[in-house]
């Protein structure tokens, strides 16, 4: 059993999803790993890692719209009977910043993926996404770490 | 340190929870693993994996009801001041399909469990559940992967 | 590759966050691990593990307030057009108990962290938090489990 650590960089383009599944496959391949765990960590508190559908693009649009709708900019209404309006105290970095922290905590910052014979164990309709929650273009770094076994000829 | 990969199949019965803790224990036992990480991946985008209470069944009923209430079928109200009504664009696979994708992204598609001496490290009141979000009966596949050490007599 | 299992205990002080990053670093150091995966499991169904910002304390205040607002005590309004009011059926352990189970299922019970040369792979502004969702003071146990390689002189 061996380990490898690296970082993958992505340039995001406002709120939305970047399919990183192929980048992960390449990372496994280039390092000649056969089977193991690929542990991903987003090094940021305003974007997420998530697994969701890769077929109808409306799924991603609806996901983004839903998250925007339950975590609005500036203020939100509670689900209590009185429907109080609450404003964020952390607003200095932009109206989209605190909502981005909340969206991150409602989804995932890290993901553990299993791979066997170089293939990430995902269903036919699944992809791994970097989910950007900020509206500005951002450089995002994902820490990638494998614990696993290498292909026979590389042992 | 050794690895094993397999798949567990479950037949769900509409929205709700299936306690899979015992199936996971059996998988560890049958493969003679002593201690390690059991990495679970649901191969679907409309059901989840979650750890929650195994005692009062009302906890699971309230969890399901809450999720149905904040991710309704067909359309939902935003938490913005104007309480706009938003309809899903992805509706072709049934009124429960897009809500199921959203519920999946609000919970988990994968889980990493630690086990020691064959026992999954969970609290007394915890169980691991497959959480079905679709209303129809579905065959669901969970990928199971262990990295760990085998019992002494099997090494 | 070696393994170690242990438990860390924390005394919480009502709803809010305890930064456990340093406790995790110490656990890695004291056991002379160099690089690997640190798998954390909260053994409770009414507190969470989460990674979020360690800089402006208003981020944590806003996170807590948001979660309290979308998962109120006693009852909540749905996001359906009729804005129905739903009461929890599981209320016997206190008005904060069922909301705590829901908040746990919306965040995380387990986390897999990567560490290299004794350093947990986190961004500059990230910390690992134990997020208490109950209002009473509670003793919380986090199971900690490393699979990794030890420092050269301890092999």
CSV table of C-alpha atoms in Angstrom, one decimal:
chain,number,residue,atom,x,y,z
A,1,UNK,CA,0.0,0.0,0.0
A,2,UNK,CA,1.4,3.4,-1.0
A,3,UNK,CA,0.4,7.1,-0.8
A,4,UNK,CA,0.6,10.1,-3.0
A,5,UNK,CA,-0.4,13.7,-2.3
A,6,UNK,CA,-1.0,16.5,-4.9
A,7,UNK,CA,-3.1,19.5,-5.6
A,8,UNK,CA,-5.4,20.2,-8.6
A,9,UNK,CA,-6.2,23.8,-9.6
A,10,UNK,CA,-9.4,24.9,-11.2
A,11,UNK,CA,-10.5,28.4,-12.4
A,12,UNK,CA,-14.2,28.9,-11.7
A,13,UNK,CA,-16.6,31.1,-13.6
A,14,UNK,CA,-19.1,32.3,-11.0
A,15,UNK,CA,-21.7,30.3,-9.2
A,16,UNK,CA,-22.0,26.8,-10.8
A,17,UNK,CA,-20.5,23.4,-11.3
A,18,UNK,CA,-17.2,22.2,-12.8
A,19,UNK,CA,-17.1,18.4,-13.6
A,20,UNK,CA,-13.7,17.3,-12.2
A,21,UNK,CA,-14.3,13.5,-12.7
A,22,UNK,CA,-11.9,13.3,-15.6
A,23,UNK,CA,-9.2,15.2,-13.8
A,24,UNK,CA,-9.4,12.7,-10.9
A,25,UNK,CA,-9.2,9.8,-13.3
A,26,UNK,CA,-6.1,11.2,-14.9
A,27,UNK,CA,-4.5,11.8,-11.5
A,28,UNK,CA,-5.0,8.1,-10.7
A,29,UNK,CA,-3.7,7.0,-14.1
A,30,UNK,CA,-0.6,9.2,-14.2
A,31,UNK,CA,0.4,7.9,-10.8
A,32,UNK,CA,-0.1,4.3,-11.9
A,33,UNK,CA,-2.4,3.4,-9.0
A,34,UNK,CA,-4.6,0.4,-9.5
A,35,UNK,CA,-7.0,0.4,-6.5
A,36,UNK,CA,-7.6,2.4,-3.3
A,37,UNK,CA,-9.1,5.5,-1.8
A,38,UNK,CA,-8.9,8.9,-3.4
A,39,UNK,CA,-9.5,11.5,-0.6
A,40,UNK,CA,-10.4,15.0,-1.8
A,41,UNK,CA,-10.4,18.2,0.2
A,42,UNK,CA,-11.4,21.6,-1.0
A,43,UNK,CA,-9.1,24.1,0.7
A,44,UNK,CA,-11.8,26.8,0.7
A,45,UNK,CA,-14.9,27.7,2.8
A,46,UNK,CA,-17.0,29.1,0.0
A,47,UNK,CA,-17.1,26.2,-2.6
A,48,UNK,CA,-18.0,22.6,-2.2
A,49,UNK,CA,-17.4,19.1,-3.5
A,50,UNK,CA,-20.5,17.1,-4.5
A,51,UNK,CA,-21.6,14.1,-6.5
A,52,UNK,CA,-24.7,14.5,-8.7
A,53,UNK,CA,-26.2,13.9,-12.1
A,54,UNK,CA,-24.2,14.3,-15.3
A,55,UNK,CA,-27.0,13.9,-17.8
A,56,UNK,CA,-29.7,16.6,-18.0
A,57,UNK,CA,-28.0,20.1,-17.4
A,58,UNK,CA,-31.3,21.2,-15.9
A,59,UNK,CA,-30.6,19.1,-12.8
A,60,UNK,CA,-27.5,21.3,-12.1
A,61,UNK,CA,-29.5,24.5,-12.9
A,62,UNK,CA,-32.3,23.5,-10.5
A,63,UNK,CA,-29.7,22.5,-7.8
A,64,UNK,CA,-28.1,25.9,-8.0
A,65,UNK,CA,-31.4,27.8,-8.1
A,66,UNK,CA,-32.6,25.9,-5.0
A,67,UNK,CA,-29.5,26.7,-3.0
A,68,UNK,CA,-29.7,30.3,-4.1
A,69,UNK,CA,-33.4,30.4,-3.0
A,70,UNK,CA,-33.0,28.9,0.5
A,71,UNK,CA,-29.7,30.9,1.2
A,72,UNK,CA,-30.4,34.4,-0.3
A,73,UNK,CA,-28.0,37.3,-0.3
A,74,UNK,CA,-28.3,40.0,2.4
A,75,UNK,CA,-31.1,38.5,4.5
A,76,UNK,CA,-33.5,35.5,4.7
A,77,UNK,CA,-36.9,34.7,6.2
A,78,UNK,CA,-36.9,32.1,9.0
A,79,UNK,CA,-39.2,29.0,8.9
A,80,UNK,CA,-40.7,29.9,12.2
A,81,UNK,CA,-44.3,31.0,12.5
A,82,UNK,CA,-43.4,34.6,12.7
A,83,UNK,CA,-41.3,34.5,9.5
A,84,UNK,CA,-38.7,36.9,10.9
A,85,UNK,CA,-36.2,38.5,8.5
A,86,UNK,CA,-32.6,37.9,9.5
A,87,UNK,CA,-29.6,39.8,8.1
A,88,UNK,CA,-26.1,38.4,8.0
A,89,UNK,CA,-23.5,40.0,10.3
A,90,UNK,CA,-20.6,38.9,8.1
A,91,UNK,CA,-21.2,41.0,4.9
A,92,UNK,CA,-17.9,42.8,4.5
A,93,UNK,CA,-16.6,40.5,1.8
A,94,UNK,CA,-19.6,40.8,-0.5
A,95,UNK,CA,-23.3,39.9,-0.4
A,96,UNK,CA,-22.5,36.4,-1.8
A,97,UNK,CA,-19.8,35.5,0.8
A,98,UNK,CA,-21.8,34.5,3.9
A,99,UNK,CA,-24.4,32.6,1.7
A,100,UNK,CA,-21.3,30.8,0.2
A,101,UNK,CA,-20.1,29.7,3.7
A,102,UNK,CA,-23.6,28.4,4.5
A,103,UNK,CA,-24.0,26.5,1.2
A,104,UNK,CA,-20.6,25.0,1.8
A,105,UNK,CA,-21.7,23.7,5.2
A,106,UNK,CA,-24.9,22.3,3.7
A,107,UNK,CA,-22.9,20.3,1.2
A,108,UNK,CA,-19.3,18.9,1.4
A,109,UNK,CA,-15.8,20.1,1.8
A,110,UNK,CA,-14.2,16.6,1.5
A,111,UNK,CA,-15.1,13.4,-0.3
A,112,UNK,CA,-13.6,9.9,-0.1
A,113,UNK,CA,-13.9,8.0,-3.4
A,114,UNK,CA,-13.1,4.4,-4.0
A,115,UNK,CA,-11.4,3.3,-7.2
A,116,UNK,CA,-10.7,-0.2,-8.5
A,117,UNK,CA,-8.6,-1.1,-11.6
A,118,UNK,CA,-8.2,2.7,-12.2
A,119,UNK,CA,-12.0,3.3,-12.3
A,120,UNK,CA,-13.7,5.5,-9.8
A,121,UNK,CA,-16.6,3.7,-8.2
A,122,UNK,CA,-19.5,5.9,-9.5
A,123,UNK,CA,-22.9,5.1,-11.0
A,124,UNK,CA,-23.5,5.7,-14.7
A,125,UNK,CA,-25.2,9.0,-14.1
A,126,UNK,CA,-22.9,10.3,-11.5
A,127,UNK,CA,-20.1,12.9,-11.8
A,128,UNK,CA,-17.9,14.6,-9.2
A,129,UNK,CA,-18.4,18.4,-9.2
A,130,UNK,CA,-16.5,21.4,-7.8
A,131,UNK,CA,-19.5,23.6,-6.8
A,132,UNK,CA,-18.5,27.3,-6.8
A,133,UNK,CA,-20.7,29.4,-4.5
A,134,UNK,CA,-19.0,32.8,-5.1
A,135,UNK,CA,-20.0,35.1,-8.0
A,136,UNK,CA,-16.5,36.2,-9.0
A,137,UNK,CA,-14.0,34.1,-10.9
A,138,UNK,CA,-11.8,32.2,-8.4
A,139,UNK,CA,-8.8,30.0,-8.4
A,140,UNK,CA,-9.7,26.9,-6.4
A,141,UNK,CA,-7.3,24.2,-5.1
A,142,UNK,CA,-8.4,20.7,-4.4
A,143,UNK,CA,-6.0,18.5,-2.3
A,144,UNK,CA,-5.9,15.0,-3.8
A,145,UNK,CA,-4.5,12.1,-1.7
A,146,UNK,CA,-4.4,8.4,-2.6
A,147,UNK,CA,-3.9,5.5,-0.3
A,148,UNK,CA,-3.8,2.3,-2.4
A,149,UNK,CA,-2.0,-0.2,-4.5
A,150,UNK,CA,0.0,0.5,-7.7
A,151,UNK,CA,-0.3,-1.4,-11.0
A,152,UNK,CA,1.8,-4.6,-10.9
A,153,UNK,CA,4.6,-3.3,-13.1
A,154,UNK,CA,5.2,-0.2,-11.0
A,155,UNK,CA,5.5,-2.0,-7.6
B,1,UNK,CA,-3.0,-3.9,4.9
B,2,UNK,CA,-5.4,-5.4,2.3
B,3,UNK,CA,-8.3,-4.3,0.2
B,4,UNK,CA,-11.6,-5.7,-0.9
B,5,UNK,CA,-14.4,-4.3,-3.1
B,6,UNK,CA,-18.0,-5.5,-3.4
B,7,UNK,CA,-21.5,-4.2,-4.0
B,8,UNK,CA,-24.6,-4.6,-1.7
B,9,UNK,CA,-28.1,-4.5,-3.3
B,10,UNK,CA,-31.1,-3.2,-1.5
B,11,UNK,CA,-34.8,-3.0,-2.7
B,12,UNK,CA,-36.4,0.2,-1.3
B,13,UNK,CA,-40.0,0.7,-0.7
B,14,UNK,CA,-40.7,4.4,-1.4
B,15,UNK,CA,-39.4,7.4,0.5
B,16,UNK,CA,-37.8,6.3,3.8
B,17,UNK,CA,-35.0,4.6,5.5
B,18,UNK,CA,-33.4,1.2,5.4
B,19,UNK,CA,-31.1,0.3,8.3
B,20,UNK,CA,-28.0,-1.3,6.6
B,21,UNK,CA,-25.7,-1.4,9.7
B,22,UNK,CA,-26.0,-5.2,10.0
B,23,UNK,CA,-25.3,-5.8,6.3
B,24,UNK,CA,-22.1,-3.8,6.7
B,25,UNK,CA,-21.1,-5.8,9.8
B,26,UNK,CA,-21.7,-9.0,8.0
B,27,UNK,CA,-19.6,-7.8,5.0
B,28,UNK,CA,-16.7,-7.1,7.4
B,29,UNK,CA,-17.1,-10.5,9.2
B,30,UNK,CA,-17.4,-12.6,6.1
B,31,UNK,CA,-14.3,-11.2,4.6
B,32,UNK,CA,-12.4,-11.7,7.9
B,33,UNK,CA,-11.3,-8.1,8.3
B,34,UNK,CA,-10.2,-7.0,11.8
B,35,UNK,CA,-9.7,-3.2,11.6
B,36,UNK,CA,-9.8,-0.6,8.9
B,37,UNK,CA,-11.9,1.9,6.9
B,38,UNK,CA,-15.1,0.8,5.2
B,39,UNK,CA,-15.8,3.3,2.4
B,40,UNK,CA,-19.4,3.4,1.2
B,41,UNK,CA,-20.6,5.0,-2.1
B,42,UNK,CA,-24.2,5.1,-3.2
B,43,UNK,CA,-24.2,4.7,-7.0
B,44,UNK,CA,-27.3,6.8,-7.4
B,45,UNK,CA,-28.2,10.5,-7.4
B,46,UNK,CA,-31.6,10.2,-5.8
B,47,UNK,CA,-30.9,8.4,-2.6
B,48,UNK,CA,-28.5,9.1,0.3
B,49,UNK,CA,-26.4,7.5,3.0
B,50,UNK,CA,-26.8,8.9,6.4
B,51,UNK,CA,-26.1,8.1,10.1
B,52,UNK,CA,-28.9,8.9,12.5
B,53,UNK,CA,-30.9,7.7,15.5
B,54,UNK,CA,-31.9,4.0,15.7
B,55,UNK,CA,-34.2,4.3,18.8
B,56,UNK,CA,-37.5,6.3,18.4
B,57,UNK,CA,-39.0,5.7,14.9
B,58,UNK,CA,-40.5,9.2,15.1
B,59,UNK,CA,-37.0,10.6,14.6
B,60,UNK,CA,-36.9,9.1,11.1
B,61,UNK,CA,-40.5,10.2,10.4
B,62,UNK,CA,-39.7,13.8,11.4
B,63,UNK,CA,-36.5,13.7,9.3
B,64,UNK,CA,-38.4,12.5,6.2
B,65,UNK,CA,-41.2,15.0,6.8
B,66,UNK,CA,-38.8,17.9,7.2
B,67,UNK,CA,-36.9,17.1,4.0
B,68,UNK,CA,-40.2,16.7,2.1
B,69,UNK,CA,-41.3,20.1,3.5
B,70,UNK,CA,-38.2,22.1,2.5
B,71,UNK,CA,-37.9,20.4,-0.9
B,72,UNK,CA,-41.5,20.1,-2.1
B,73,UNK,CA,-42.6,18.5,-5.4
B,74,UNK,CA,-43.2,20.7,-8.5
B,75,UNK,CA,-42.3,24.1,-6.9
B,76,UNK,CA,-41.1,25.8,-3.7
B,77,UNK,CA,-41.1,29.2,-2.1
B,78,UNK,CA,-37.8,31.0,-1.7
B,79,UNK,CA,-36.6,32.4,1.7
B,80,UNK,CA,-36.1,35.9,0.1
B,81,UNK,CA,-38.4,38.7,1.3
B,82,UNK,CA,-40.5,38.4,-1.9
B,83,UNK,CA,-41.2,34.7,-1.3
B,84,UNK,CA,-41.1,33.9,-5.0
B,85,UNK,CA,-42.4,30.6,-6.2
B,86,UNK,CA,-39.9,28.6,-8.3
B,87,UNK,CA,-40.7,25.6,-10.4
B,88,UNK,CA,-38.2,22.9,-11.3
B,89,UNK,CA,-37.0,22.7,-14.9
B,90,UNK,CA,-36.1,19.1,-14.6
B,91,UNK,CA,-39.6,17.4,-14.1
B,92,UNK,CA,-39.7,14.9,-17.0
B,93,UNK,CA,-38.8,11.9,-14.7
B,94,UNK,CA,-41.6,12.6,-12.2
B,95,UNK,CA,-42.4,15.3,-9.6
B,96,UNK,CA,-40.3,13.5,-7.0
B,97,UNK,CA,-37.1,13.2,-9.1
B,98,UNK,CA,-35.6,16.7,-8.9
B,99,UNK,CA,-36.5,17.0,-5.2
B,100,UNK,CA,-34.7,13.6,-4.8
B,101,UNK,CA,-31.5,15.1,-6.4
B,102,UNK,CA,-31.7,18.1,-4.1
B,103,UNK,CA,-32.2,16.0,-1.0
B,104,UNK,CA,-29.2,13.9,-2.0
B,105,UNK,CA,-27.0,16.9,-2.3
B,106,UNK,CA,-28.2,18.1,1.1
B,107,UNK,CA,-27.2,14.8,2.7
B,108,UNK,CA,-24.4,12.3,1.6
B,109,UNK,CA,-23.6,10.0,-1.3
B,110,UNK,CA,-20.5,8.5,0.4
B,111,UNK,CA,-19.5,7.7,4.0
B,112,UNK,CA,-16.2,6.6,5.5
B,113,UNK,CA,-16.7,4.3,8.5
B,114,UNK,CA,-14.0,3.2,10.9
B,115,UNK,CA,-14.1,-0.3,12.3
B,116,UNK,CA,-12.0,-2.0,15.0
B,117,UNK,CA,-12.0,-5.7,16.0
B,118,UNK,CA,-14.9,-6.1,13.5
B,119,UNK,CA,-17.1,-3.5,15.2
B,120,UNK,CA,-18.1,-0.3,13.3
B,121,UNK,CA,-17.2,2.7,15.4
B,122,UNK,CA,-20.7,4.1,16.0
B,123,UNK,CA,-22.5,5.4,19.2
B,124,UNK,CA,-25.1,3.3,21.0
B,125,UNK,CA,-28.0,5.2,19.3
B,126,UNK,CA,-26.5,5.4,15.8
B,127,UNK,CA,-27.3,3.4,12.7
B,128,UNK,CA,-26.3,3.7,9.1
B,129,UNK,CA,-29.2,4.2,6.7
B,130,UNK,CA,-29.9,4.1,3.0
B,131,UNK,CA,-32.3,7.0,2.6
B,132,UNK,CA,-34.5,6.6,-0.4
B,133,UNK,CA,-35.9,9.9,-1.8
B,134,UNK,CA,-37.9,8.5,-4.8
B,135,UNK,CA,-41.5,7.3,-4.3
B,136,UNK,CA,-41.3,4.2,-6.5
B,137,UNK,CA,-39.7,0.9,-5.4
B,138,UNK,CA,-36.1,1.0,-6.6
B,139,UNK,CA,-33.1,-1.4,-6.6
B,140,UNK,CA,-30.2,0.5,-5.1
B,141,UNK,CA,-26.5,-0.5,-5.2
B,142,UNK,CA,-24.0,0.5,-2.5
B,143,UNK,CA,-20.4,0.1,-3.4
B,144,UNK,CA,-18.5,-1.2,-0.3
B,145,UNK,CA,-14.7,-1.0,-0.1
B,146,UNK,CA,-12.4,-1.9,2.8
B,147,UNK,CA,-8.8,-0.9,3.4
B,148,UNK,CA,-7.6,-2.6,6.5
B,149,UNK,CA,-6.0,-5.6,8.3
B,150,UNK,CA,-7.4,-9.1,8.4
B,151,UNK,CA,-7.8,-11.3,11.4
B,152,UNK,CA,-4.5,-12.9,12.4
B,153,UNK,CA,-5.4,-16.4,11.2
B,154,UNK,CA,-6.3,-15.2,7.7
B,155,UNK,CA,-3.1,-13.2,7.1
C,1,UNK,CA,1.1,1.4,6.7
C,2,UNK,CA,-0.2,1.3,10.2
C,3,UNK,CA,-3.4,2.0,12.1
C,4,UNK,CA,-4.3,3.6,15.4
C,5,UNK,CA,-7.7,4.1,17.0
C,6,UNK,CA,-8.6,6.4,19.9
C,7,UNK,CA,-11.4,8.7,21.2
C,8,UNK,CA,-11.3,12.4,22.0
C,9,UNK,CA,-13.7,13.9,24.5
C,10,UNK,CA,-15.0,17.4,24.4
C,11,UNK,CA,-17.4,19.3,26.8
C,12,UNK,CA,-19.7,21.5,24.9
C,13,UNK,CA,-21.4,24.7,26.1
C,14,UNK,CA,-24.7,24.9,24.4
C,15,UNK,CA,-25.3,25.4,20.6
C,16,UNK,CA,-22.1,26.5,18.9
C,17,UNK,CA,-18.7,25.5,17.6
C,18,UNK,CA,-15.6,24.0,19.2
C,19,UNK,CA,-12.4,24.3,17.1
C,20,UNK,CA,-10.8,20.8,17.4
C,21,UNK,CA,-8.1,21.3,14.8
C,22,UNK,CA,-5.3,21.5,17.3
C,23,UNK,CA,-6.5,18.4,19.2
C,24,UNK,CA,-6.3,16.5,15.9
C,25,UNK,CA,-2.8,17.8,15.2
C,26,UNK,CA,-1.7,16.7,18.6
C,27,UNK,CA,-3.2,13.3,18.1
C,28,UNK,CA,-1.2,12.8,14.9
C,29,UNK,CA,2.0,14.1,16.5
C,30,UNK,CA,1.8,12.1,19.8
C,31,UNK,CA,1.4,8.9,17.8
C,32,UNK,CA,4.3,9.8,15.5
C,33,UNK,CA,2.4,9.5,12.2
C,34,UNK,CA,3.9,11.2,9.2
C,35,UNK,CA,1.2,11.0,6.4
C,36,UNK,CA,-2.2,9.3,6.0
C,37,UNK,CA,-5.9,9.6,6.5
C,38,UNK,CA,-7.4,10.7,9.8
C,39,UNK,CA,-11.0,9.5,9.9
C,40,UNK,CA,-13.3,11.2,12.4
C,41,UNK,CA,-16.7,9.9,13.6
C,42,UNK,CA,-19.0,11.8,16.0
C,43,UNK,CA,-20.6,9.1,18.1
C,44,UNK,CA,-23.8,11.2,18.5
C,45,UNK,CA,-26.9,12.1,16.5
C,46,UNK,CA,-27.3,15.6,17.7
C,47,UNK,CA,-23.9,17.2,17.0
C,48,UNK,CA,-21.9,17.5,13.8
C,49,UNK,CA,-18.4,17.7,12.4
C,50,UNK,CA,-17.8,20.5,9.9
C,51,UNK,CA,-15.0,22.4,8.2
C,52,UNK,CA,-15.5,26.2,8.0
C,53,UNK,CA,-13.9,29.6,8.4
C,54,UNK,CA,-11.6,30.3,11.4
C,55,UNK,CA,-11.2,34.1,10.9
C,56,UNK,CA,-14.2,36.3,11.4
C,57,UNK,CA,-16.3,34.9,14.4
C,58,UNK,CA,-19.4,36.4,12.7
C,59,UNK,CA,-19.2,33.6,10.1
C,60,UNK,CA,-19.9,31.0,12.9
C,61,UNK,CA,-22.6,33.2,14.4
C,62,UNK,CA,-24.4,33.5,11.0
C,63,UNK,CA,-24.0,29.8,10.4
C,64,UNK,CA,-25.6,29.0,13.8
C,65,UNK,CA,-28.4,31.5,13.3
C,66,UNK,CA,-29.2,30.3,9.8
C,67,UNK,CA,-29.4,26.7,11.0
C,68,UNK,CA,-31.6,27.7,13.9
C,69,UNK,CA,-33.8,29.7,11.5
C,70,UNK,CA,-34.5,26.9,9.0
C,71,UNK,CA,-34.8,24.2,11.7
C,72,UNK,CA,-36.8,26.0,14.4
C,73,UNK,CA,-37.9,24.4,17.7
C,74,UNK,CA,-41.4,22.9,18.1
C,75,UNK,CA,-42.7,23.5,14.5
C,76,UNK,CA,-41.7,24.9,11.2
C,77,UNK,CA,-43.4,26.2,8.0
C,78,UNK,CA,-43.0,24.2,4.8
C,79,UNK,CA,-41.7,25.8,1.6
C,80,UNK,CA,-44.9,24.6,-0.3
C,81,UNK,CA,-47.3,27.2,-1.6
C,82,UNK,CA,-49.7,26.6,1.3
C,83,UNK,CA,-46.9,27.2,4.0
C,84,UNK,CA,-48.3,24.5,6.2
C,85,UNK,CA,-47.1,24.4,9.8
C,86,UNK,CA,-45.6,21.1,10.8
C,87,UNK,CA,-44.9,20.0,14.5
C,88,UNK,CA,-42.3,17.4,15.4
C,89,UNK,CA,-43.6,14.0,16.7
C,90,UNK,CA,-40.3,13.4,18.5
C,91,UNK,CA,-40.4,16.1,21.2
C,92,UNK,CA,-40.1,14.1,24.5
C,93,UNK,CA,-36.3,14.8,24.9
C,94,UNK,CA,-36.7,18.6,24.6
C,95,UNK,CA,-37.7,21.2,22.0
C,96,UNK,CA,-34.1,21.3,20.8
C,97,UNK,CA,-33.6,17.5,20.3
C,98,UNK,CA,-35.4,16.8,17.0
C,99,UNK,CA,-34.0,20.0,15.4
C,100,UNK,CA,-30.6,18.8,16.5
C,101,UNK,CA,-31.1,15.5,14.7
C,102,UNK,CA,-32.2,17.3,11.5
C,103,UNK,CA,-29.2,19.8,11.7
C,104,UNK,CA,-26.9,16.7,12.1
C,105,UNK,CA,-28.3,15.1,8.9
C,106,UNK,CA,-27.9,18.4,7.0
C,107,UNK,CA,-24.2,18.6,8.0
C,108,UNK,CA,-21.7,15.7,8.7
C,109,UNK,CA,-21.3,12.9,11.3
C,110,UNK,CA,-17.9,11.8,9.9
C,111,UNK,CA,-15.0,13.5,8.1
C,112,UNK,CA,-12.0,12.0,6.3
C,113,UNK,CA,-8.9,14.3,6.6
C,114,UNK,CA,-5.7,13.9,4.7
C,115,UNK,CA,-2.4,14.8,6.5
C,116,UNK,CA,1.1,15.0,5.1
C,117,UNK,CA,4.3,15.5,7.2
C,118,UNK,CA,2.1,15.8,10.3
C,119,UNK,CA,0.1,18.7,8.8
C,120,UNK,CA,-3.6,18.3,8.1
C,121,UNK,CA,-4.4,19.4,4.5
C,122,UNK,CA,-6.6,22.4,5.2
C,123,UNK,CA,-6.6,25.9,3.6
C,124,UNK,CA,-5.4,28.9,5.5
C,125,UNK,CA,-8.9,30.0,6.6
C,126,UNK,CA,-10.2,26.5,7.5
C,127,UNK,CA,-10.7,24.9,10.8
C,128,UNK,CA,-12.4,21.6,11.9
C,129,UNK,CA,-15.3,22.2,14.2
C,130,UNK,CA,-17.4,20.1,16.5
C,131,UNK,CA,-20.8,21.7,16.0
C,132,UNK,CA,-23.1,21.2,19.1
C,133,UNK,CA,-26.8,21.4,18.3
C,134,UNK,CA,-28.2,20.8,21.8
C,135,UNK,CA,-28.7,23.7,24.3
C,136,UNK,CA,-27.5,21.8,27.4
C,137,UNK,CA,-23.8,21.2,28.2
C,138,UNK,CA,-22.9,17.8,26.8
C,139,UNK,CA,-19.9,15.4,26.9
C,140,UNK,CA,-19.2,14.5,23.2
C,141,UNK,CA,-16.9,11.7,22.0
C,142,UNK,CA,-15.2,11.8,18.6
C,143,UNK,CA,-13.7,8.5,17.4
C,144,UNK,CA,-10.3,9.2,15.8
C,145,UNK,CA,-8.7,6.6,13.5
C,146,UNK,CA,-5.5,6.9,11.4
C,147,UNK,CA,-4.4,4.8,8.5
C,148,UNK,CA,-0.9,6.0,7.5
C,149,UNK,CA,2.8,5.9,7.7
C,150,UNK,CA,4.9,6.7,10.8
C,151,UNK,CA,7.9,9.0,11.0
C,152,UNK,CA,11.0,7.2,9.9
C,153,UNK,CA,12.6,6.7,13.4
C,154,UNK,CA,9.4,5.1,14.7
C,155,UNK,CA,9.1,2.4,12.0
